[in-house]
mmCIF file of C-alpha atoms in Angstrom:
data_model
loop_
_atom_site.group_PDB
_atom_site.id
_atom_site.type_symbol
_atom_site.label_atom_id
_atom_site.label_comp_id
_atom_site.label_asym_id
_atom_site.label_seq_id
_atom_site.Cartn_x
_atom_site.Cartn_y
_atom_site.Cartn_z
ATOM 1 C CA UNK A 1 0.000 0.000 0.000
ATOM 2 C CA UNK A 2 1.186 3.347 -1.310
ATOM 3 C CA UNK A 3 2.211 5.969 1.367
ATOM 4 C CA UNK A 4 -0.690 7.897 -0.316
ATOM 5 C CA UNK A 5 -2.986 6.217 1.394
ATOM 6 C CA UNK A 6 -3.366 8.109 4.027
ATOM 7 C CA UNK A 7 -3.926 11.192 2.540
ATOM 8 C CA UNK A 8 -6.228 10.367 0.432
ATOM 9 C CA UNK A 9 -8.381 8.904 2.675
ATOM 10 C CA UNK A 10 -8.092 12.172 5.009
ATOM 11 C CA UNK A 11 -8.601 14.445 1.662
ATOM 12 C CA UNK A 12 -12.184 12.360 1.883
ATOM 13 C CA UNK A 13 -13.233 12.832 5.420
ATOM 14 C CA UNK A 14 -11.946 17.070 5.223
ATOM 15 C CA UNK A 15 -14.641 16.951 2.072
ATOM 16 C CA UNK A 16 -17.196 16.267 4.050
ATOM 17 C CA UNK A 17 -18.396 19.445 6.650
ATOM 18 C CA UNK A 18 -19.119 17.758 9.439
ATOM 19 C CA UNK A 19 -19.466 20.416 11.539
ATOM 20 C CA UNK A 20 -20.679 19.090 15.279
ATOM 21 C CA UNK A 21 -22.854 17.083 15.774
ATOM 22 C CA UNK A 22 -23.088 16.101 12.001
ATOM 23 C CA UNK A 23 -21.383 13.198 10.818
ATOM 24 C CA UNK A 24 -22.310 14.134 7.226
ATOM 25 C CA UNK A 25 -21.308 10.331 6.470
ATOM 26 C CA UNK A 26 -17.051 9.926 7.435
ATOM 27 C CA UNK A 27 -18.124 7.282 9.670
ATOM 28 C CA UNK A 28 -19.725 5.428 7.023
ATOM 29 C CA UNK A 29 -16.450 6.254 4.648
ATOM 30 C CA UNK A 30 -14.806 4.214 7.785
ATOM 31 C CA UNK A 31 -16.937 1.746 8.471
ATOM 32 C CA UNK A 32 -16.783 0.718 4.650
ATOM 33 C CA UNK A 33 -12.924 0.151 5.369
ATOM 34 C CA UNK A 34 -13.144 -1.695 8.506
ATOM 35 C CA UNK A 35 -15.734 -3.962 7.249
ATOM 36 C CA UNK A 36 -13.282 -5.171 4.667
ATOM 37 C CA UNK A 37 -11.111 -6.184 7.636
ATOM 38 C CA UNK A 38 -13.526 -8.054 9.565
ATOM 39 C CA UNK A 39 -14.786 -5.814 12.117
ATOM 40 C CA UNK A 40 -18.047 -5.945 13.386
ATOM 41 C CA UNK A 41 -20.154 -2.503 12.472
ATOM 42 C CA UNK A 42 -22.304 -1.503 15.505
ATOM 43 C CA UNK A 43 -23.481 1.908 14.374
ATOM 44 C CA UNK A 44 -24.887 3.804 18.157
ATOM 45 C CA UNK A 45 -26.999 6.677 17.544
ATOM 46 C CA UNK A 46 -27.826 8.845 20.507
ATOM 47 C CA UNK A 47 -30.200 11.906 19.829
ATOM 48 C CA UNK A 48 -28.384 13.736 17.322
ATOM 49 C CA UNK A 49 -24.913 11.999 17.282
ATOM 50 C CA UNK A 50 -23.938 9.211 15.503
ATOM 51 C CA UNK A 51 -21.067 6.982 16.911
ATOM 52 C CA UNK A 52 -19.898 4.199 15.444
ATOM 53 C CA UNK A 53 -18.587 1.012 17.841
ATOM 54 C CA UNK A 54 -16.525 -1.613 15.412
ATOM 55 C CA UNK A 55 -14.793 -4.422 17.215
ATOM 56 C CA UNK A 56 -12.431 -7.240 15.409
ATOM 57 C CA UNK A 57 -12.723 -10.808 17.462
ATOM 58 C CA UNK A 58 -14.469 -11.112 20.770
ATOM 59 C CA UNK A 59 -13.473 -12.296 24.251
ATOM 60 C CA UNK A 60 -9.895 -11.146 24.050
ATOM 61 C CA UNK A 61 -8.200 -7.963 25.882
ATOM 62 C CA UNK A 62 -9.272 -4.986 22.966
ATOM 63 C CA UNK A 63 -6.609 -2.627 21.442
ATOM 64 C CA UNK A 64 -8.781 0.529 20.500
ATOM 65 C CA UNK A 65 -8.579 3.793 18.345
ATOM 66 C CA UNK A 66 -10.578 6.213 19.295
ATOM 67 C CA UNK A 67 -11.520 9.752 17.789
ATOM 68 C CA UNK A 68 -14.148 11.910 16.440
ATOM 69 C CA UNK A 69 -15.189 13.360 12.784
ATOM 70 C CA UNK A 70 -16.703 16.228 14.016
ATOM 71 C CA UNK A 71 -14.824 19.916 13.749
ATOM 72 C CA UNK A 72 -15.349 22.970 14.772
ATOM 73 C CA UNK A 73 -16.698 25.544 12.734
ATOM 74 C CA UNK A 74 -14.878 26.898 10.006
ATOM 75 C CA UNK A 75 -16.257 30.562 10.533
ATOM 76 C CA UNK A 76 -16.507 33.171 7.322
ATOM 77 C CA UNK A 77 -14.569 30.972 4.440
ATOM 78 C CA UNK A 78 -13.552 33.904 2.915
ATOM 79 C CA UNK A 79 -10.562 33.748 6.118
ATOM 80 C CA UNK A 80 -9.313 31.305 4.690
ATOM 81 C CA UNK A 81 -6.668 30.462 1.714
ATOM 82 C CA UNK A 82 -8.651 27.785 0.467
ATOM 83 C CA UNK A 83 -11.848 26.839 0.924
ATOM 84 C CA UNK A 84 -12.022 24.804 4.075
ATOM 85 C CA UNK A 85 -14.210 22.031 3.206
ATOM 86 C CA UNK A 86 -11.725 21.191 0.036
ATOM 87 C CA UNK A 87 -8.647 19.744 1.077
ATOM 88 C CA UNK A 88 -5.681 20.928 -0.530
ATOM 89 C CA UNK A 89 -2.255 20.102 -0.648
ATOM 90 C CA UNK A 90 0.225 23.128 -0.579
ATOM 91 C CA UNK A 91 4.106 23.545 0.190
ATOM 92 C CA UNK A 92 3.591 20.165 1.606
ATOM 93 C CA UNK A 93 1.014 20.585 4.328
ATOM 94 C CA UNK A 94 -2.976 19.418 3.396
ATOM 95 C CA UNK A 95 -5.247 22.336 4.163
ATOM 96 C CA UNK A 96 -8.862 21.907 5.111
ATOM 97 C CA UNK A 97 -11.206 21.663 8.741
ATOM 98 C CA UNK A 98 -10.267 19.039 10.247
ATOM 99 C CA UNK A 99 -6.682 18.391 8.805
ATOM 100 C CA UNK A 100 -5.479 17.975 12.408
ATOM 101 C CA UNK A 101 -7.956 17.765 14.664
ATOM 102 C CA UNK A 102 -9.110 15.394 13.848
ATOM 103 C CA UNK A 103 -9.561 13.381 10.330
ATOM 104 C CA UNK A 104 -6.186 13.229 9.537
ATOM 105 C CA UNK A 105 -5.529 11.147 12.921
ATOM 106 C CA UNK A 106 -8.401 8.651 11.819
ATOM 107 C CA UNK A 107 -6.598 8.439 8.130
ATOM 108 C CA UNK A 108 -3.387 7.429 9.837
ATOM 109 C CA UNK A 109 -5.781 5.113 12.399
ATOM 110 C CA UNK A 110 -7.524 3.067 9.344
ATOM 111 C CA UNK A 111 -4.506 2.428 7.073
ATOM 112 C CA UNK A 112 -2.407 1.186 9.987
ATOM 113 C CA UNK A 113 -4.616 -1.690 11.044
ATOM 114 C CA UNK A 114 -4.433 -1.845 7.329
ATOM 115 C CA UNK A 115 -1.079 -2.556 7.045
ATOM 116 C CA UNK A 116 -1.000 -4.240 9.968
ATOM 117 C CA UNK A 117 -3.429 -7.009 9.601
ATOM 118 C CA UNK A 118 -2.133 -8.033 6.091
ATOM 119 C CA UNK A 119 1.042 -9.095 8.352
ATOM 120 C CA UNK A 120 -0.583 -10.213 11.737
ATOM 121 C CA UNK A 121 -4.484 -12.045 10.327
ATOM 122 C CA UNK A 122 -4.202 -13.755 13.863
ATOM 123 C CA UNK A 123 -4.279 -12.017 17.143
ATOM 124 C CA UNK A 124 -3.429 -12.430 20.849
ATOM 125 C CA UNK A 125 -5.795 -8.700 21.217
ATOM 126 C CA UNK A 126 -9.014 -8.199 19.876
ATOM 127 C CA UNK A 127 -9.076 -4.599 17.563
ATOM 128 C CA UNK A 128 -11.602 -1.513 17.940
ATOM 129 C CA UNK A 129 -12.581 1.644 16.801
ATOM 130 C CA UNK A 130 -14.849 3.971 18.740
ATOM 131 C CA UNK A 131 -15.792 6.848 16.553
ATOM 132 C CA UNK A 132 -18.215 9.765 17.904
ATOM 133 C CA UNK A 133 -19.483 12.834 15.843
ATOM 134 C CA UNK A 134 -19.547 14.760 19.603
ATOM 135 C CA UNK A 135 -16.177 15.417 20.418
ATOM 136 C CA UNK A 136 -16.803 19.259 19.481
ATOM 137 C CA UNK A 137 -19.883 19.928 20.982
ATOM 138 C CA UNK A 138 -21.222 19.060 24.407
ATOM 139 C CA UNK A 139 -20.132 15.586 24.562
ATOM 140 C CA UNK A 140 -23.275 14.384 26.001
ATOM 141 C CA UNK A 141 -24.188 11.743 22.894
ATOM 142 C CA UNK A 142 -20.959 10.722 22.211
ATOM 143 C CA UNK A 143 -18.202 8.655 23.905
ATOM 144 C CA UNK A 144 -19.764 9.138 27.121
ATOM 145 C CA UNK A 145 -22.826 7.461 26.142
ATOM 146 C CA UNK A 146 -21.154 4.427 24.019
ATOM 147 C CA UNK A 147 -19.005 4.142 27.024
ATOM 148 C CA UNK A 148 -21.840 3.903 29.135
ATOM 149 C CA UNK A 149 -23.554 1.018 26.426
ATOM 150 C CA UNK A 150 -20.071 -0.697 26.629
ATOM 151 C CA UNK A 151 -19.940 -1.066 30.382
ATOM 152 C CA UNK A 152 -23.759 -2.354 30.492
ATOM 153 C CA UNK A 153 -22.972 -5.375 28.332
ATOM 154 C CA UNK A 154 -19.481 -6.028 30.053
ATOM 155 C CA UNK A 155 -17.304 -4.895 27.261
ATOM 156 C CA UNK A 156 -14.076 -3.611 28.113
ATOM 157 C CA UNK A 157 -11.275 -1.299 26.867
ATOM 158 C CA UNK A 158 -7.427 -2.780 27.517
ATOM 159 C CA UNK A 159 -5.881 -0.169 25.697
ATOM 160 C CA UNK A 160 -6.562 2.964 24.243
ATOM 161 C CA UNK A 161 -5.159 5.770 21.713
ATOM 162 C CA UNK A 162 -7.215 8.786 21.010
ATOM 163 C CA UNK A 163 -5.961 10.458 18.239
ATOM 164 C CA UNK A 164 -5.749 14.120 19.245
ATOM 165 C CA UNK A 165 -3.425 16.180 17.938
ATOM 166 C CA UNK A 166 -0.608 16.140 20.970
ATOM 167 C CA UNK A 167 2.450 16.902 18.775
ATOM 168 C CA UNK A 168 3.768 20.337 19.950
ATOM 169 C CA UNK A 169 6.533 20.847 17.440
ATOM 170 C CA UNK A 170 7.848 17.647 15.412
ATOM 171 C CA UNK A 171 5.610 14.571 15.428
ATOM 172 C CA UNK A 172 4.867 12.676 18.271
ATOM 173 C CA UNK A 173 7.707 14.721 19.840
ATOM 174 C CA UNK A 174 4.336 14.655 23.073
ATOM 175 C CA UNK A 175 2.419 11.841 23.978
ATOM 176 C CA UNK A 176 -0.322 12.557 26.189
ATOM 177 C CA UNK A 177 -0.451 10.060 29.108
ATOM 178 C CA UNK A 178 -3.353 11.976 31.059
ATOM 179 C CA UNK A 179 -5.102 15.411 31.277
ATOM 180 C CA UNK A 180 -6.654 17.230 34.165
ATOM 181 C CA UNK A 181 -9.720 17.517 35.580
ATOM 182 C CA UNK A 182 -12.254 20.319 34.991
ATOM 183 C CA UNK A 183 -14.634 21.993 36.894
ATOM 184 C CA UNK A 184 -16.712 25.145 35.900
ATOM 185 C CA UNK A 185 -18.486 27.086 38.529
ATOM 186 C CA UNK A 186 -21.744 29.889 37.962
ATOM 187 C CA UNK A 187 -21.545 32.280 40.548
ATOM 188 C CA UNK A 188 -24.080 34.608 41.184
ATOM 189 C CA UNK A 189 -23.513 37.174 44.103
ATOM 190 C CA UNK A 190 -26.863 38.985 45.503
ATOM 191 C CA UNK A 191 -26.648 42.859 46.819
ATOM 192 C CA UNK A 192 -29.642 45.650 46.138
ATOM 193 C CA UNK A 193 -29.477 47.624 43.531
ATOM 194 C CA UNK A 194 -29.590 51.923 43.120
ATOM 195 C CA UNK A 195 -28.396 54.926 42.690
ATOM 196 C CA UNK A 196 -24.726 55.656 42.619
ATOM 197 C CA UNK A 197 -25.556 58.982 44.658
ATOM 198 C CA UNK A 198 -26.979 56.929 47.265
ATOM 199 C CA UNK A 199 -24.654 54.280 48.419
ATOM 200 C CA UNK A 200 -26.198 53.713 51.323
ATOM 201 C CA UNK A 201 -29.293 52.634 50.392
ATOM 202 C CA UNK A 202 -28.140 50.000 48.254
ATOM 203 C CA UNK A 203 -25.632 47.015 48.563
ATOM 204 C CA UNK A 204 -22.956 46.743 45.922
ATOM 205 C CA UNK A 205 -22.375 43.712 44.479
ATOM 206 C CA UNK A 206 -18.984 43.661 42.883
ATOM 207 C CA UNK A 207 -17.372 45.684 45.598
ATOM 208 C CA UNK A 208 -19.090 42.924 48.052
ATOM 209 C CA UNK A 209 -17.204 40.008 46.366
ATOM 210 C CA UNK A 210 -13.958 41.553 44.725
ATOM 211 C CA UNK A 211 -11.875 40.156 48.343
ATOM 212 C CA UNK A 212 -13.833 36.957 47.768
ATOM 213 C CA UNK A 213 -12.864 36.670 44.302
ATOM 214 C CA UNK A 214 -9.199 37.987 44.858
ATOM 215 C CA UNK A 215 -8.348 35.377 47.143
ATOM 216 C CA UNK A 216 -10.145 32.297 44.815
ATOM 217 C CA UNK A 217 -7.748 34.043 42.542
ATOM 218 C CA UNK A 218 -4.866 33.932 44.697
ATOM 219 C CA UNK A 219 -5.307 30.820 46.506
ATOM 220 C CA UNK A 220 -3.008 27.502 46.139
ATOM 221 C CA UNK A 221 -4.929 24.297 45.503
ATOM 222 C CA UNK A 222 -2.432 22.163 45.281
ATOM 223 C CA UNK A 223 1.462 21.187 44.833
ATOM 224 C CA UNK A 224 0.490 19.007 41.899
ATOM 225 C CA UNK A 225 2.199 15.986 41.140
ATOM 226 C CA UNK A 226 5.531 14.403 38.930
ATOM 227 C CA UNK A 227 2.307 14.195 36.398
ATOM 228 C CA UNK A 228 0.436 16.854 36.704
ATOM 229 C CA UNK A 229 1.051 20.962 37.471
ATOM 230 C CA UNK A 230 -0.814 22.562 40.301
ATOM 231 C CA UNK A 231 -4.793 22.973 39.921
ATOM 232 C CA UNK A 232 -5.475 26.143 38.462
ATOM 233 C CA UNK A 233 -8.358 28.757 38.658
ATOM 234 C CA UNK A 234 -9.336 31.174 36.232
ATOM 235 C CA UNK A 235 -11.843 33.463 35.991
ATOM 236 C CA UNK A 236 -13.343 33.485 32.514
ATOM 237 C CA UNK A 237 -16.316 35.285 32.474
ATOM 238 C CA UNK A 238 -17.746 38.553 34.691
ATOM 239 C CA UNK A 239 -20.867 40.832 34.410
ATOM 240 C CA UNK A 240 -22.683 43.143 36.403
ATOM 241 C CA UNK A 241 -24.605 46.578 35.961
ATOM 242 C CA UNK A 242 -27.536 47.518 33.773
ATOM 243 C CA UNK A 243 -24.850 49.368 31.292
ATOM 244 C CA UNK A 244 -25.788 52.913 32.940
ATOM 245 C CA UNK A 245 -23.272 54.795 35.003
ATOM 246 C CA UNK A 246 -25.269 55.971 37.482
ATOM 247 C CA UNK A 247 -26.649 52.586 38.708
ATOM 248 C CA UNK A 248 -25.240 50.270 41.534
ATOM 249 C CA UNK A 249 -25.714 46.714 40.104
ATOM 250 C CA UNK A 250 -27.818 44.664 41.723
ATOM 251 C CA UNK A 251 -25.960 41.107 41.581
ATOM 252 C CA UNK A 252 -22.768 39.864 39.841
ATOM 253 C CA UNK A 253 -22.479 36.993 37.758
ATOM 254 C CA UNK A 254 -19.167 35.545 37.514
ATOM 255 C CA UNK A 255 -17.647 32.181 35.167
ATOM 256 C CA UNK A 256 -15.400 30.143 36.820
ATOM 257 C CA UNK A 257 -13.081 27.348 35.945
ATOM 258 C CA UNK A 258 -10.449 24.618 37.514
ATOM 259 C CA UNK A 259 -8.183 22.437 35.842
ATOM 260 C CA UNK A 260 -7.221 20.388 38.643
ATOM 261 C CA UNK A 261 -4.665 17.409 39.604
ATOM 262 C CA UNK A 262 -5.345 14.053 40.681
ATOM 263 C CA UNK A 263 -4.145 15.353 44.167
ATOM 264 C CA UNK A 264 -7.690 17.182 44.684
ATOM 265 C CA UNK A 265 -11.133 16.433 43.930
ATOM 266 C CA UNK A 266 -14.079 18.376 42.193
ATOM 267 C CA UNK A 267 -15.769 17.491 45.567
ATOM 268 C CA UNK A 268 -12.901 19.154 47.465
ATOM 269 C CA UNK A 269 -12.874 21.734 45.338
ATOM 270 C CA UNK A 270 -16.249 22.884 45.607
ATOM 271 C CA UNK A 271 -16.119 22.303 49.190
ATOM 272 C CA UNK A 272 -13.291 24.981 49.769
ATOM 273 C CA UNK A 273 -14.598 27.495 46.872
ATOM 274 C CA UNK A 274 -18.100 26.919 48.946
ATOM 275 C CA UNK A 275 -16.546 27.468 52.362
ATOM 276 C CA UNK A 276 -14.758 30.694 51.458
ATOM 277 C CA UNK A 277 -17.284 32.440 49.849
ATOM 278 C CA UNK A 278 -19.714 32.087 53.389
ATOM 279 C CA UNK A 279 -16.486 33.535 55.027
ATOM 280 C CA UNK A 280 -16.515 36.046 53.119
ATOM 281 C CA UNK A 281 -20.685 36.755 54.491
ATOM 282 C CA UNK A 282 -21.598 36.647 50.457
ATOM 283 C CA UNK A 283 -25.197 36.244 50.030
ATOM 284 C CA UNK A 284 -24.862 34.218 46.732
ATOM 285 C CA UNK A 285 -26.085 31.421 44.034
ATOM 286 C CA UNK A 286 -23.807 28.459 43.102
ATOM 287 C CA UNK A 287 -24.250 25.867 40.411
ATOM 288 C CA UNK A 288 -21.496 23.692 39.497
ATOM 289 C CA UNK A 289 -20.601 21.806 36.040
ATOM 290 C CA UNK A 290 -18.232 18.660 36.071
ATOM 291 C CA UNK A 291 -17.121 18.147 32.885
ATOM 292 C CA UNK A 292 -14.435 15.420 33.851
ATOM 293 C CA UNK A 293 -12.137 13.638 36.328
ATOM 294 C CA UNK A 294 -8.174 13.976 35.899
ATOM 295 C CA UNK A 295 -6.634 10.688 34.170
ATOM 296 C CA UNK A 296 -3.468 9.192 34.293
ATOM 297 C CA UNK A 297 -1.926 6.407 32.196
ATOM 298 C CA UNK A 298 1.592 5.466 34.452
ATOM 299 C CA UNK A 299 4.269 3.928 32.641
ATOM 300 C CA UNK A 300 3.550 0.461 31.605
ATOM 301 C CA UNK A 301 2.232 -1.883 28.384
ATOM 302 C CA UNK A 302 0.818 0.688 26.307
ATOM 303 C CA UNK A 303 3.090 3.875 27.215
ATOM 304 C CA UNK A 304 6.028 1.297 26.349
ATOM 305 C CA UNK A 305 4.538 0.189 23.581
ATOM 306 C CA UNK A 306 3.871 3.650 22.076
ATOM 307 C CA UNK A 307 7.325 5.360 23.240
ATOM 308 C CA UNK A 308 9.107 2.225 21.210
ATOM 309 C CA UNK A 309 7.248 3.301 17.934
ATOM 310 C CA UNK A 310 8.016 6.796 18.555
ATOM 311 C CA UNK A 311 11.905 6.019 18.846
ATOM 312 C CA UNK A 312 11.595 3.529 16.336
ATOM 313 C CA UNK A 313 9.655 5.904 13.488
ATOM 314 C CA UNK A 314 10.444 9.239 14.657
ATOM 315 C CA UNK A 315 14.277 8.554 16.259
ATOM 316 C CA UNK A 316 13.590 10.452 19.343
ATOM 317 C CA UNK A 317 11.604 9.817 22.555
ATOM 318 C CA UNK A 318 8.252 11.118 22.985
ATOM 319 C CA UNK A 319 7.493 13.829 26.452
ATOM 320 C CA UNK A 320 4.802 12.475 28.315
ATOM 321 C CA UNK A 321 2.455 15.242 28.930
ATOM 322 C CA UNK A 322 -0.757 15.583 30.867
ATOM 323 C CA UNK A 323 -0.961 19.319 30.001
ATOM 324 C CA UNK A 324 -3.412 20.816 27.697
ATOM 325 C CA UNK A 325 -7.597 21.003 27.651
ATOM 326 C CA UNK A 326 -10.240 18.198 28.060
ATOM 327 C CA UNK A 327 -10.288 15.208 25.213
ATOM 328 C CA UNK A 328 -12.579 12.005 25.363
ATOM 329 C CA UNK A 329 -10.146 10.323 26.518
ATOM 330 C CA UNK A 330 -11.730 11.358 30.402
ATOM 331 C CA UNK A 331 -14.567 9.292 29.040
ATOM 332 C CA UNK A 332 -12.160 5.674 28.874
ATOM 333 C CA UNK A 333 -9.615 6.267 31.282
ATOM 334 C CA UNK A 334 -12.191 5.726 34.744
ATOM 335 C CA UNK A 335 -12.929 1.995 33.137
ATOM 336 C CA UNK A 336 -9.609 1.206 33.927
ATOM 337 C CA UNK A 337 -8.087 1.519 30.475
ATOM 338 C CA UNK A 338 -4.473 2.302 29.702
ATOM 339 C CA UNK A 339 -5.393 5.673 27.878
ATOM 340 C CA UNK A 340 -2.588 8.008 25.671
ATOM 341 C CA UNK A 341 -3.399 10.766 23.347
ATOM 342 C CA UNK A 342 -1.164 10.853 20.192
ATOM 343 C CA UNK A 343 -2.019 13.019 17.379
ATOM 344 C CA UNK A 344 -0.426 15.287 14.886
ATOM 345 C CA UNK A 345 0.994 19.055 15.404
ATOM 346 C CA UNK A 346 -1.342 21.116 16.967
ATOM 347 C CA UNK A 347 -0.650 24.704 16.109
ATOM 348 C CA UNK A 348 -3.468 25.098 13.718
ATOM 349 C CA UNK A 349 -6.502 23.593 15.082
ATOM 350 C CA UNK A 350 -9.372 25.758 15.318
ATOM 351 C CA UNK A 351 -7.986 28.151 13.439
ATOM 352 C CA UNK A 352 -8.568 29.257 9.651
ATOM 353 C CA UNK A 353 -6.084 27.774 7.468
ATOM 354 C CA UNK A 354 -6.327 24.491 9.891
ATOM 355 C CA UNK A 355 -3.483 22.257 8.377
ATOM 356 C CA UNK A 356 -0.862 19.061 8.647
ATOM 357 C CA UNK A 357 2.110 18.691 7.145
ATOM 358 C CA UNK A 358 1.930 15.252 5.090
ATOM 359 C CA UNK A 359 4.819 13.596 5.699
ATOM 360 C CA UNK A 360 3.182 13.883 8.788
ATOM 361 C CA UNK A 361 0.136 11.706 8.171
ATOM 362 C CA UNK A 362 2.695 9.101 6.724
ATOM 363 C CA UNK A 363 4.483 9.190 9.416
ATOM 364 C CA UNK A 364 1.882 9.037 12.213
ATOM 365 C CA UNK A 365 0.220 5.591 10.388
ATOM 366 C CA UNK A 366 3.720 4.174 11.020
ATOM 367 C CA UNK A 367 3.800 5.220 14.657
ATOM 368 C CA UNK A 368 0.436 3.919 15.111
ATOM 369 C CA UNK A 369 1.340 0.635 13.342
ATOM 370 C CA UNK A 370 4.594 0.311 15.314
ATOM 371 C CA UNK A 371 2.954 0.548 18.067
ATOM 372 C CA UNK A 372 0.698 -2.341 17.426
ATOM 373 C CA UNK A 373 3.357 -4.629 16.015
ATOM 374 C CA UNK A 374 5.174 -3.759 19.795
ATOM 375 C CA UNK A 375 1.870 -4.687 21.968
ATOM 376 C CA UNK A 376 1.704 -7.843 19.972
ATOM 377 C CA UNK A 377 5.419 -8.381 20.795
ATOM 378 C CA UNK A 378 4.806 -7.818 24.561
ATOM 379 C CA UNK A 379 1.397 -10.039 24.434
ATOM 380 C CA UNK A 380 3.307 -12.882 22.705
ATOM 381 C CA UNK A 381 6.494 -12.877 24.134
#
């Protein structure tokens, strides 16, 4: 099979805008493939996500890819060089939504098991992808949910790469073994609005909470870990007033968020966040959004298995890395699944002009297939 392979089959899946939650028919593109192989097609549709669950074998510990085809938003086309939904190939690197984050990881995915079951028909692992159009959006109907199907019936992830786009500078030169937690918070503190003339006859708000919120702002959560860097807590969002600048506002809404360790809890979190406010006499309104745990893969089969293809494709060692944003990975990981992230250069996703270079997409198929054809060596050996 032609090195061309891969990009071809991510110049399909860019073609088609499947702009979250739409699918707009990649996983079908996919499926088509995998059937060919001999994986079982178990199409899960959830509301308005499709996900598709494909498994090779049954019984044995499962090896699986994981990833989504939905992207972002390309915003106003005319942004961009070329059009966004038609992949082009320029000074080397394929243009298009998506490129990186994250068809061209599900390219690489598909022709490695390729490659690598024309070699190795007969398997001590059982193979699987688990494909979600809701990776982009609110990841309600997505991996969460097949997850959710999988444990029901019993069915199991071993080992797992998701194929974000962790490369920082040179290919694989990051492998994500975990990523923190994160917490949002909706604060809403209560005072009485008025005039500005007349202080006293109202309660203000934002001058009520600004030693709350300077010392949420201030405060250490933890030391972090070898793994992980201290929690962190950022204020994102903050609004208060009726625009006019003669009136005292009558409440302040503030946006919170934590990216936190595995050395603290959401539960501890919101605890201490709860405890200081009262401190701090605040008459205010708290809701709270988890949208995942902290994960961490330690060293072991599949970290091994994965740094060995780096060094053996790339010539250099991979960083582990737990730094970054949310990916589904926080979805696998609690099962008890070994869990890495390894993906091309990110520097372009989201943006306009979104792009990979495509020696890159080469490249990454023969990481991911070296990393297969080292599991098997561990599982048979």
């Amino acid at each position: 099979m032609s090195s061309s392979a891969t990009l071809s089959l991510a110049k399909q899946l860019i073609a088609r805008p499947s702009i979250t939650p739409a699918d707009e028919g990649c996983q079908q593109l996919l499926a088509e493939r995998l059937a060919v192989l001999g994986f079982n097609l178990e199409p899960m549709i959830f509301e308005d996500t499709t996900n598709l669950w494909a498994r090779r074998g049954q019984g044995k510990p499962v090896f699986c890819f994981a990833g989504h085809t939905d992207v972002v938003p390309p915003g106003d086309p005319t942004d961009w060089d070329t059009p966004p939904f038609e992949p082009t190939v320029k000074n080397g690197f394929l243009y298009g939504r998506g490129a990186a984050d994250m068809k061209g990881s599900l390219a690489a995915m598909v022709v490695a098991i390729e490659r690598f079951l024309t070699r190795n028909p007969q398997l001590p692992f059982d193979l699987a992808f688990l494909i979600t159009s809701d990776e982009e959006g609110p990841f309600i109907n997505g991996t969460k949910r097949v997850i959710k199907t999988l444990q029901q019936r019993d069915e199991n992830i071993e080992w797992c790469i998701v194929g974000e786009p962790s490369s920082t500078e040179s290919l694989a030169d990051v492998v994500k073994n975990g990523r923190r937690g994160s917490l949002t918070g909706e604060l809403s503190v209560l005072g009485v609005q008025g005039h500005v003339a007349y202080p006293h006859l109202a309660s203000n708000p934002v001058h009520l909470a600004a030693a709350a919120l300077h010392q949420l702002a201030s405060e250490q959560w933890d030391q972090g870990n070898q793994y992980f860097p201290p929690t962190t807590f950022q204020i994102s969002n903050l609004h208060a007033g009726t625009g006019a600048g003669n009136v005292i506002p009558g409440r302040l809404d503030v946006l919170f968020n934590f990216r936190f360790s595995t050395e603290v809890t959401a539960q501890q979190l919101q605890q201490r966040v709860t405890t200081l406010l009262e401190q701090h006499g605040l008459d205010f309104r708290l809701n709270w959004t988890f949208n995942g745990p902290p994960f961490l893969t330690e060293p072991g089969t599949l970290v091994s298995a994965v740094t060995k293809a780096v060094q053996q494709v790339c010539h250099y060692a991979p960083s582990l890395s737990t730094a970054g944003g949310t990916s589904d990975g926080r979805f696998i990981a609690p099962t008890g699944a070994q869990v890495v992230e390894l993906g091309p250069v990110n520097a372009t996703i989201h943006k306009t002009n979104e792009c990979v270079k495509v020696s890159d997409l080469d490249l990454l198929a023969e990481v991911y297939e070296s990393t297969l054809e080292h599991l098997l060596m561990q599982q048979s050996g």
